[in-house]
Short mmCIF file of C-alpha atoms and ligand atoms in Angstrom, two decimals:
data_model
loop_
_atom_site.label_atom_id
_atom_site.label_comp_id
_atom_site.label_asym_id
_atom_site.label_seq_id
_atom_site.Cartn_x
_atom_site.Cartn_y
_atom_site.Cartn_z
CA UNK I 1370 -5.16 -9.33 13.77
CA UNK I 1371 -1.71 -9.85 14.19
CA UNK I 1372 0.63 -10.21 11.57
CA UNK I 1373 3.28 -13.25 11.61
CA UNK I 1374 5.71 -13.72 8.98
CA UNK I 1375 7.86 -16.85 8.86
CA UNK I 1376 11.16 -17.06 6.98
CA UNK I 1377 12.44 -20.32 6.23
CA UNK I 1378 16.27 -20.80 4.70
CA UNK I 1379 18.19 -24.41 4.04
CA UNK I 1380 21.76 -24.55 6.14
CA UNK I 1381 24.65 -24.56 3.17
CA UNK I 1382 21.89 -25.66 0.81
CA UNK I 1383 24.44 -26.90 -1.92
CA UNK I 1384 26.57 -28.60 0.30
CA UNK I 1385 24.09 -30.02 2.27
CA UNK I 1386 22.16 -31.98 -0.15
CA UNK I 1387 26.07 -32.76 -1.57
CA UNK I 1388 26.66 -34.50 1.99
CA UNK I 1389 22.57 -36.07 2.12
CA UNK I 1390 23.45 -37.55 -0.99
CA UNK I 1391 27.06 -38.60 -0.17
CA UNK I 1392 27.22 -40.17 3.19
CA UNK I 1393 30.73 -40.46 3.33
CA UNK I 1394 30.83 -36.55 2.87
CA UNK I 1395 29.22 -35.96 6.51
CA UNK I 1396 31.00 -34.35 9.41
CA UNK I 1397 33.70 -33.40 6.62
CA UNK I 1398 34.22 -29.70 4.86
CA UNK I 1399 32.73 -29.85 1.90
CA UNK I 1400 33.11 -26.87 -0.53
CA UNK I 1401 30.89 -26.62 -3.86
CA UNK I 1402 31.40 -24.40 -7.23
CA UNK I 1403 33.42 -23.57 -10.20
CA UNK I 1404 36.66 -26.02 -9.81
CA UNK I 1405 38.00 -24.80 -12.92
CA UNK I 1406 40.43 -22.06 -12.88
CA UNK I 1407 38.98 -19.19 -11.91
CA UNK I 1408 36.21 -20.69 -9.82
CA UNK I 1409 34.40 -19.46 -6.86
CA UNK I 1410 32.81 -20.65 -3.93
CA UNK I 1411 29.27 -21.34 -3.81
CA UNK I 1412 28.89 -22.69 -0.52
CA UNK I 1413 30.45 -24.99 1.67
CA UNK I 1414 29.28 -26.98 4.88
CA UNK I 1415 29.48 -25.50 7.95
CA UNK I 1416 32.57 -27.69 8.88
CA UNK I 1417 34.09 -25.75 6.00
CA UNK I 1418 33.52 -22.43 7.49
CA UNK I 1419 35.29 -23.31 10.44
CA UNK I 1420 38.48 -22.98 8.17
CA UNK I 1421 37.07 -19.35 6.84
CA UNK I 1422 35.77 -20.53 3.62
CA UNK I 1423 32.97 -18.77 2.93
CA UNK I 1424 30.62 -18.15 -0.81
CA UNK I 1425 31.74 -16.16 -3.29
CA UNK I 1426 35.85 -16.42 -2.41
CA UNK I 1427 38.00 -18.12 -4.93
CA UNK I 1428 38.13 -21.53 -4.96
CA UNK I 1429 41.94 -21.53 -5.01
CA UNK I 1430 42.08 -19.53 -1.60
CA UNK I 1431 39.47 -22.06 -0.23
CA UNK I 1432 41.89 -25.01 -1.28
CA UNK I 1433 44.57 -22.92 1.06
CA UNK I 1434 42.51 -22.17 3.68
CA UNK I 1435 41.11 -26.12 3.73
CA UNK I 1436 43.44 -28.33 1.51
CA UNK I 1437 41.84 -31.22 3.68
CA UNK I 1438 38.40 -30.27 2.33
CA UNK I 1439 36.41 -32.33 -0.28
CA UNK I 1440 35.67 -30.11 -3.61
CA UNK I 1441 32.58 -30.42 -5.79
CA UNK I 1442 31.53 -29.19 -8.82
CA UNK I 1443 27.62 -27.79 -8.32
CA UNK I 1444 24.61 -29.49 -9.55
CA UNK I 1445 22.06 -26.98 -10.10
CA UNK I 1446 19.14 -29.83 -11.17
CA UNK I 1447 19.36 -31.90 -8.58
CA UNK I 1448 19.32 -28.67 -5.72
CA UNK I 1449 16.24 -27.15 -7.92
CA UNK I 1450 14.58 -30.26 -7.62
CA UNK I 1451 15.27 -31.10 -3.82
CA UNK I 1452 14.13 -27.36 -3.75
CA UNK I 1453 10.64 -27.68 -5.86
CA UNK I 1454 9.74 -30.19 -3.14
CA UNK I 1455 10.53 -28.28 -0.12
CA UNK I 1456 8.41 -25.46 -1.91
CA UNK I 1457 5.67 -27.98 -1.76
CA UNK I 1458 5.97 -28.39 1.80
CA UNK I 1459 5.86 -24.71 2.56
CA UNK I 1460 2.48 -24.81 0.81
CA UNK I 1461 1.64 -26.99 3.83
CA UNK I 1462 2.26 -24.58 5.67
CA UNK I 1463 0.57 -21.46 4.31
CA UNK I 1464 -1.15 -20.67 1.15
CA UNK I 1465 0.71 -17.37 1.20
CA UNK I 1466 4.58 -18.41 0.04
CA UNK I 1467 7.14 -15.82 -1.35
CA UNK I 1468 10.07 -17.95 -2.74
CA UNK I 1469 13.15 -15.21 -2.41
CA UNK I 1470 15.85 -18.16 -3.85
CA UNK I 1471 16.16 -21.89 -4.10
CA UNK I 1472 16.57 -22.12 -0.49
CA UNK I 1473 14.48 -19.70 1.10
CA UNK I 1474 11.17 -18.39 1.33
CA UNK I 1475 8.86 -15.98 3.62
CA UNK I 1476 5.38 -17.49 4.39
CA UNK I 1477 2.44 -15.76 5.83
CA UNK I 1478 0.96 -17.18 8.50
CA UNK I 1479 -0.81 -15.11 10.52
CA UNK I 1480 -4.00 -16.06 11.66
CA UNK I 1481 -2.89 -19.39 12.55
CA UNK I 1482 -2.57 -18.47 16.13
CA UNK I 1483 -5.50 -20.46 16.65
CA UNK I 1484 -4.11 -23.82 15.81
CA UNK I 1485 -3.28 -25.94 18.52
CA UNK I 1486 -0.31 -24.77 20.32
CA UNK I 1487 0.12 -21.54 18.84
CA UNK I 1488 2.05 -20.03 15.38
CA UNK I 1489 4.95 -20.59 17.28
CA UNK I 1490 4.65 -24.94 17.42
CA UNK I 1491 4.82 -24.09 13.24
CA UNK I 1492 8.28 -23.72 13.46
CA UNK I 1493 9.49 -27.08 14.54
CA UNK I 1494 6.74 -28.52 12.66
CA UNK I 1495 8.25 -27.58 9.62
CA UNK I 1496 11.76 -28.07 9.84
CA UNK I 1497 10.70 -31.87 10.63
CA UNK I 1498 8.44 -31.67 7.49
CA UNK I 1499 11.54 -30.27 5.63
CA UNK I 1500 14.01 -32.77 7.62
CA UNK I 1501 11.68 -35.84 7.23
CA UNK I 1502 10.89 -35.65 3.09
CA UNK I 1503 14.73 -34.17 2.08
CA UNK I 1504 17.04 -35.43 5.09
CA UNK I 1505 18.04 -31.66 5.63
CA UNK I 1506 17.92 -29.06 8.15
CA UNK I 1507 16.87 -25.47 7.57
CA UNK I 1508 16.64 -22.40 9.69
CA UNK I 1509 13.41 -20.46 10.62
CA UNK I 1510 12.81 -17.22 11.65
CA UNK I 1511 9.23 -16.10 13.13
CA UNK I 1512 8.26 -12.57 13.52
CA UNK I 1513 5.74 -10.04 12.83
CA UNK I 1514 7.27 -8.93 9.41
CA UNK I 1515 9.54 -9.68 6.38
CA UNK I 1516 12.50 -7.86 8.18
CA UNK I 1517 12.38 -9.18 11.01
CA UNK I 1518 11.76 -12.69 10.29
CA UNK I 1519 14.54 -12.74 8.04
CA UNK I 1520 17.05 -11.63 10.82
CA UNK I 1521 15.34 -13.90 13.11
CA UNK I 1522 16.10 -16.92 11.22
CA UNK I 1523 19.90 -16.23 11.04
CA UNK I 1524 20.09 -15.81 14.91
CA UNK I 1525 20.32 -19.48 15.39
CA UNK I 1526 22.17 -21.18 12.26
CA UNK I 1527 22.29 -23.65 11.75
CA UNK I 1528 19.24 -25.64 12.39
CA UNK I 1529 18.03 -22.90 14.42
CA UNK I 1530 14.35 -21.51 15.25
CA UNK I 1531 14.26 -18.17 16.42
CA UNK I 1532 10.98 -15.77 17.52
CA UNK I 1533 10.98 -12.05 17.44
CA UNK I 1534 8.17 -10.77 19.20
CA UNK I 1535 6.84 -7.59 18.68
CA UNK I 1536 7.15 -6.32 22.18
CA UNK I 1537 11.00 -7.15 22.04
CA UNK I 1538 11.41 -6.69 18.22
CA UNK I 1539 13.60 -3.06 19.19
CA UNK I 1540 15.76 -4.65 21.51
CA UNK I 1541 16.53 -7.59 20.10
CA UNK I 1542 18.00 -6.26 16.71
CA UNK I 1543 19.40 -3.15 18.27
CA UNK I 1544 23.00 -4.60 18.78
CA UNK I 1545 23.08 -5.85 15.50
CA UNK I 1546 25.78 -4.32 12.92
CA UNK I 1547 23.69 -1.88 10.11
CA UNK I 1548 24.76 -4.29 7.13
CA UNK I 1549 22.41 -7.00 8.51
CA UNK I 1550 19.68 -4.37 6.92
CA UNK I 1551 18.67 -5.28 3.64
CA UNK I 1552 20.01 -3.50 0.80
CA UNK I 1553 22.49 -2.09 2.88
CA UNK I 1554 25.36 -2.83 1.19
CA UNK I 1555 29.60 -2.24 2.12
CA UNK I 1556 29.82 1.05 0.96
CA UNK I 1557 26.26 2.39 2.66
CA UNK I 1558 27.66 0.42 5.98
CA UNK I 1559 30.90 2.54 5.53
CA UNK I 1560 29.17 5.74 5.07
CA UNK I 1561 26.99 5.52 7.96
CA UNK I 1562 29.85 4.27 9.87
CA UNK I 1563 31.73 7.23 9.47
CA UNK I 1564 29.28 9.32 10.78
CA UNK I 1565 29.44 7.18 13.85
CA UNK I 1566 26.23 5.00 13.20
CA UNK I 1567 27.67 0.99 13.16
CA UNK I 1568 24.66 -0.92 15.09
CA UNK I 1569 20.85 -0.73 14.33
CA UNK I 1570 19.84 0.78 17.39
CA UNK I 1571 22.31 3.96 16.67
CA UNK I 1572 20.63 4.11 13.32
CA UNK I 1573 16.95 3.65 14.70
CA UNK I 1574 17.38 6.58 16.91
CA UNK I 1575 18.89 8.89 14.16
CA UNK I 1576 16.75 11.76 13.01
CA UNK I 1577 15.45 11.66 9.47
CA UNK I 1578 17.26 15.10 7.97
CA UNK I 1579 20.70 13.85 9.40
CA UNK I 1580 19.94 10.34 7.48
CA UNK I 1581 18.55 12.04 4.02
CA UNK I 1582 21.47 13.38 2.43
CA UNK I 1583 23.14 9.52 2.34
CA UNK I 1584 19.83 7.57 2.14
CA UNK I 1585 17.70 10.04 0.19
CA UNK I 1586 13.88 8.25 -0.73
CA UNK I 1587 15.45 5.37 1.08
CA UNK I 1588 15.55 7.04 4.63
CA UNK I 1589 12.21 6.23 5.55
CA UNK I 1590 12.32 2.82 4.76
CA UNK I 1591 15.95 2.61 6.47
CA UNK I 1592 14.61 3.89 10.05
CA UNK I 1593 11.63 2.05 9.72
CA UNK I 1594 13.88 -1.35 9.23
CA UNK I 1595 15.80 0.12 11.89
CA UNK I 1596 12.77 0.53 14.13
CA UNK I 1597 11.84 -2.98 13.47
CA UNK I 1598 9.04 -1.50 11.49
CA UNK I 1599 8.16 -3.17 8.07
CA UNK I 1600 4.64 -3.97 6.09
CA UNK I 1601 5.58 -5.28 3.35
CA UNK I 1602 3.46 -7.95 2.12
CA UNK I 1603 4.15 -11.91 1.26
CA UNK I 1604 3.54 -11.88 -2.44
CA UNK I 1605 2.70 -15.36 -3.76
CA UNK I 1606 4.91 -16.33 -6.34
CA UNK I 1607 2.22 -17.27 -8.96
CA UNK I 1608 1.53 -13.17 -8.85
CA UNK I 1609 5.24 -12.15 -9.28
CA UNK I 1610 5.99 -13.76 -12.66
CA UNK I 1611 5.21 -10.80 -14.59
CA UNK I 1612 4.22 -7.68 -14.90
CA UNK I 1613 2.86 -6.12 -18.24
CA UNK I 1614 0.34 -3.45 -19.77
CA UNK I 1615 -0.79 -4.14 -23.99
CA UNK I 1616 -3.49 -1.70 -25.80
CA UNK I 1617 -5.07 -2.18 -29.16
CA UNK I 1618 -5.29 1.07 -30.72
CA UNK I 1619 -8.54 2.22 -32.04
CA UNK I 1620 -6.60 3.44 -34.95
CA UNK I 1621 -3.47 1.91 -35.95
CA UNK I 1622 -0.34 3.42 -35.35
CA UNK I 1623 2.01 4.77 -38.03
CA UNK I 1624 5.64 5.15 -38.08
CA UNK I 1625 8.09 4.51 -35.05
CA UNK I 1626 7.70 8.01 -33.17
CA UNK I 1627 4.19 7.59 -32.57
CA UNK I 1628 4.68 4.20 -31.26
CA UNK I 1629 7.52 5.40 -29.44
CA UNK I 1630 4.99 7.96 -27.81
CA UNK I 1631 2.59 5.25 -27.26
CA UNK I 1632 5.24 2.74 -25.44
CA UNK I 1633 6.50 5.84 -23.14
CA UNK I 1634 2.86 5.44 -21.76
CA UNK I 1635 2.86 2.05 -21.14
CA UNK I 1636 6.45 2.18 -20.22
CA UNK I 1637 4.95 4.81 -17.44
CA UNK I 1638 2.06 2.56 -16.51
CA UNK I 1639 3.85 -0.67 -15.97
CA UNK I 1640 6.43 1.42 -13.90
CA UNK I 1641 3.67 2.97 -11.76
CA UNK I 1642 2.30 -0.91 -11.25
CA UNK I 1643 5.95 -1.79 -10.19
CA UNK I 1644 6.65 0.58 -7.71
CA UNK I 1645 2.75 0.54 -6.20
CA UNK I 1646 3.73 -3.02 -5.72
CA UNK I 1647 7.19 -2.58 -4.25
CA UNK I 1648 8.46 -4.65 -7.19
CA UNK I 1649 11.18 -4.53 -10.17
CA UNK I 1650 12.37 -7.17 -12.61
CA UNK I 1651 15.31 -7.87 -15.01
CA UNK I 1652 13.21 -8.88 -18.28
CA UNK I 1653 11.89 -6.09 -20.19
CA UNK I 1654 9.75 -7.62 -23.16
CA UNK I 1655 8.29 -5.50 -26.36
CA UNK I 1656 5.01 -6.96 -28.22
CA UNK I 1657 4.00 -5.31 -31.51
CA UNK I 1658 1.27 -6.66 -33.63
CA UNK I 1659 1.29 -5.08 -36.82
CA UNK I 1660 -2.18 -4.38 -39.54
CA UNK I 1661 -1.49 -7.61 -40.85
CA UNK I 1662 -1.92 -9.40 -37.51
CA UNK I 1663 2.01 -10.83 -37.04
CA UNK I 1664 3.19 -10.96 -33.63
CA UNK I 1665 6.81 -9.50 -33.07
CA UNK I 1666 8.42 -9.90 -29.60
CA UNK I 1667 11.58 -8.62 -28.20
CA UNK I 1668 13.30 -9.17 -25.04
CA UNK I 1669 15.84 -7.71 -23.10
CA UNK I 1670 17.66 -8.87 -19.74
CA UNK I 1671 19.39 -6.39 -17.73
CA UNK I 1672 21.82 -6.97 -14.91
CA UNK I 1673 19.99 -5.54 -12.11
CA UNK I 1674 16.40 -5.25 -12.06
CA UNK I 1675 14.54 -2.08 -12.87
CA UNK I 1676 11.29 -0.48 -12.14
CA UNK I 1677 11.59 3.55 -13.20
CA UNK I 1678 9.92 4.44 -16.22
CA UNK I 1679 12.59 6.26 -17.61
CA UNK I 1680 14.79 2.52 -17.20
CA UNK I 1681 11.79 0.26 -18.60
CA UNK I 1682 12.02 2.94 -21.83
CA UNK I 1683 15.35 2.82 -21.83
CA UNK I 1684 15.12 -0.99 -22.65
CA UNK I 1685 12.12 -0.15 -25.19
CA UNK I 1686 14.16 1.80 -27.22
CA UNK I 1687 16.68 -0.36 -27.89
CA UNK I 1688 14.14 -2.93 -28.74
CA UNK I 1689 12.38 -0.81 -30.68
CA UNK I 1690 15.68 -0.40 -32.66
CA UNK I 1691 15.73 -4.17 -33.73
CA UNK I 1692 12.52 -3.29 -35.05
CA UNK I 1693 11.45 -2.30 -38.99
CA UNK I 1694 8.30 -0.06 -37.55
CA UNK I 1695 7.29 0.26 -42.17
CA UNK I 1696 3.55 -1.86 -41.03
CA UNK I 1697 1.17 0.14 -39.25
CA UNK I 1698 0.43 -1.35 -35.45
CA UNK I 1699 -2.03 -2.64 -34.09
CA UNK I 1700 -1.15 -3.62 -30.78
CA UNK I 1701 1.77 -2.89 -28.64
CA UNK I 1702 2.77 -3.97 -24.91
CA UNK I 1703 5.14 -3.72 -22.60
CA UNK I 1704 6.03 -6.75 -19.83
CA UNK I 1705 8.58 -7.00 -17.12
CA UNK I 1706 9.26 -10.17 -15.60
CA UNK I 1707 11.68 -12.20 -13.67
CA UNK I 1708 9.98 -9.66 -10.25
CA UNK I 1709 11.63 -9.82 -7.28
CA UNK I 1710 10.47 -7.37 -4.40
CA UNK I 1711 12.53 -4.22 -3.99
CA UNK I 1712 14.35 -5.63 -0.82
CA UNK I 1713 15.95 -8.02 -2.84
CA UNK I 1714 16.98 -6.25 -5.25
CA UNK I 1715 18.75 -4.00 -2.75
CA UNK I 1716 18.33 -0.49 -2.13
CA UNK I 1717 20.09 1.66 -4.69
CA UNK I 1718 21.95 4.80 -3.05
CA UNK I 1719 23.80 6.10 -6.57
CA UNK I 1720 23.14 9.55 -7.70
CA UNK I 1721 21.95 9.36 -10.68
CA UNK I 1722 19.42 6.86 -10.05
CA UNK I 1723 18.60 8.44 -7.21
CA UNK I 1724 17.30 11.46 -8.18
CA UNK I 1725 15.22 9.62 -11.30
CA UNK I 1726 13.81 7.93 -7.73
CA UNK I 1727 12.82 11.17 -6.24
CA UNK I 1728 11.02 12.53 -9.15
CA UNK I 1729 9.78 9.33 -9.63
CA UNK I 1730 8.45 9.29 -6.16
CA UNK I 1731 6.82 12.42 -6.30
CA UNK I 1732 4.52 11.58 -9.25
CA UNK I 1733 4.29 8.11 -7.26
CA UNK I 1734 2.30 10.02 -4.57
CA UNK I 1735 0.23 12.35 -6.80
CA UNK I 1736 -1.55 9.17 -8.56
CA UNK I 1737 -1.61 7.45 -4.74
CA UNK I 1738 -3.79 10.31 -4.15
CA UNK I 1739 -5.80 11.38 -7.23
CA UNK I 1740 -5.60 7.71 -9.44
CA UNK I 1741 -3.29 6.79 -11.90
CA UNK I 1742 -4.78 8.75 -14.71
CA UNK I 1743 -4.07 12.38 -12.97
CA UNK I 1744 -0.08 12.87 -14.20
CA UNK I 1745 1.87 11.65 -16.76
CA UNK I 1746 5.68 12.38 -18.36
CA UNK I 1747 5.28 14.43 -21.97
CA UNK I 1748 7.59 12.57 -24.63
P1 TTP L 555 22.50 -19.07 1.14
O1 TTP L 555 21.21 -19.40 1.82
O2 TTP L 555 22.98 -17.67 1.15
O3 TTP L 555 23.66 -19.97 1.77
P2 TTP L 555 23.64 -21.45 2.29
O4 TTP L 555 22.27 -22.03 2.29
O5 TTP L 555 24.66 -22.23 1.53
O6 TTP L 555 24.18 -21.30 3.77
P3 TTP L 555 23.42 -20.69 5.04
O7 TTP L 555 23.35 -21.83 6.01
O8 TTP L 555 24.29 -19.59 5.51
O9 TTP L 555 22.08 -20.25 4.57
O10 TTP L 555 22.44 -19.53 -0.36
C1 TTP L 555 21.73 -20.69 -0.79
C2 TTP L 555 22.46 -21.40 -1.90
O11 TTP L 555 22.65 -20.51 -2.99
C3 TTP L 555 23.84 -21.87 -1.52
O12 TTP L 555 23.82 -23.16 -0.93
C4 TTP L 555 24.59 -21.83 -2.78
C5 TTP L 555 23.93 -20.76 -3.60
N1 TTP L 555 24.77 -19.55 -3.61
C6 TTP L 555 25.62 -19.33 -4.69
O13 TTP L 555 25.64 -20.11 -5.64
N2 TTP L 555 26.43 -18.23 -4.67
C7 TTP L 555 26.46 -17.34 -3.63
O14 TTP L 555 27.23 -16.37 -3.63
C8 TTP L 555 25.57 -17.57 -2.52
C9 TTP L 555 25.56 -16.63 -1.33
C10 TTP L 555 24.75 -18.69 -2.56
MG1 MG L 556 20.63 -20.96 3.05
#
């Protein structure tokens, strides 16, 4: 069966519901985030960006750039809830719904070639759905995977419906500049454009060793994006909340280097769940439940998400710190939560982390092969 992954994102989500709520703001640039002093740009309507505003600059260079424009502080409720209902409508759609923000999400929904029409009458059908119950227009890409779908539905903002299909997938992206790849961020881009590599198709037809020394456990992925090639699955959100592994010893546990010893295989065996599937996450929680049954919970938030057993212990130990460890234990576990899929996340091409990912990678493959229980990291 064919696979067929849509990806559905709001036009200038923020500023659109600003102007649906506002009449008087449509047709007009309308720019919304921080208008104190040191504010950025969240978004701004598309009439905006014809002055070269754009997300993320500072607000006081968008008041040079569009002095004319209409400023507006965000309101995060009212877009969450305008976005809980277009959730519901992708639901509609397809049981299978990965929500990647509050505007956008990929759906899965292959299989529904049969309906009348085709997959491809699902496009319009939707954005009506989404234009009829909020007033506002989205974009929506159709393809046969994640990476392509996502591209797709940039081709034609805004209010644009665009199909990759798989026959045409190669050429179609080819042109495209290398930073439209996920996770490929400015300073990859500049790399590979050094050596001479600027659009996807350049990259696509690069061999692997040239690639390896700049991408390192990432090169696969990167030709395969480049290729048009990409099987990652739609994960539902109600599977992605968390991620966690708890034991209850047979005998308790004394003294804070055993338990140490004891988290470091937890740590291991949530990691191993993580990266099996393509997942990390930013919340790294510690449960201990001492002899005398109380529960004691720590959590930690980092700033990008993590999924290597050596950075989920990290985060254990200086949990583990807060903790007295004088009770013997009964119980301890390890969750991660807040998951978003590794493409989010972004591919990571430091050093240091990098080579934690290759050694990482090659344990990955020996419990792939021989089961989770075959290898495991001494203390
Ligand atoms: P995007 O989908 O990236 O942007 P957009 O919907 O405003 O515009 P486009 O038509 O290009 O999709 O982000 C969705 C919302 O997330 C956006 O309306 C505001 C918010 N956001 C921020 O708060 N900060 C940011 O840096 C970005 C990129 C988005
Ligand atoms: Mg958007």
């Amino acid at each position: 069966m064919d696979r067929w992954i849509m990806h559905v994102d709001m036009d200038a989500f923020f500023a659109s519901v600003e102007q649906r709520d506002h009449p008087e703001y449509q047709g007009l640039p309308v720019i919304v985030g921080g208008l104190s002093g040191r504010g950025v740009v969240a978004t701004c309507s598309y009439e905006a960006r014809r002055f070269g505003v754009h997300s993320a600059m500072s607000m006081a260079r968008a008041r040079q750039l569009c002095p004319q424009g209409i400023f507006l502080p965000a309101r995060f409720a009212r877009y969450q809830s305008v976005s809980n209902r277009i959730r519901d409508i992708f639901h509609q759609f397809s049981p299978c719904v990965e929500p990647i923000s509050i505007d956008e999400a990929f759906l899965d929904v292959s299989g529904m070639e049969r309906l009348s029409g085709g997959v491809i009458t699902l496009g319009p059908k939707i954005k009506a759905a989404i234009r009829e119950t909020t007033g506002l227009t989205a974009s929506v890409g159709l393809a046969p995977n994640k990476f392509l779908a996502k591209l797709a539905s940039d081709m034609e903002k805004p209010d644009g419906f665009t199909i990759i299909r798989p026959e045409t997938a190669k050429a179609r992206i080819a042109p495209l500049p290398i930073g439209r790849i996920f996770g490929v961020g400015q300073k990859t881009a500049a790399a590979l454009n050094r050596l001479g590599i600027t659009t996807i198709g350049q990259l696509a037809a690069c061999p692997a060793a040239f690639l390896r020394p700049l991408a390192g456990r990432n090169t696969e992925t990167l030709l395969r994006f480049a290729q048009g090639l990409d099987d990652r699955p739609v994960i539902p959100d109600e599977k992605r909340q968390s991620l966690g592994r708890e034991e209850t010893y047979p005998e308790d546990l004394l003294g804070r280097d055993t338990c140490l010893a004891a988290l470091w295989n937890l740590a291991q065996e949530v990691g191993w769940r993580l990266r099996a599937g393509g997942l990390s996450g930013c919340t790294v929680t510690l449960k201990v439940r001492t002899a005398d049954f109380r529960l004691h919970t720590r959590s930690w938030t980092a700033e990008a998400p993590v999924d290597l057993d050596e950075e989920i212990m990290a985060i254990i130990r200086r949990l583990a710190a807060e903790l007295p460890w004088k009770q013997p234990v009964r119980l301890l576990g390890i969750t991660v939560s807040h998951l978003t899929t590794a493409a989010d996340s972004g591919l990571d091409f430091s050093g240091e982390t990098a080579r934690a990912r290759r050694r990482s990678s090659a344990l990955d493959s020996l419990k792939q092969k021989f089961g989770e229980g075959i290898i495991r990291k001494g203390v």
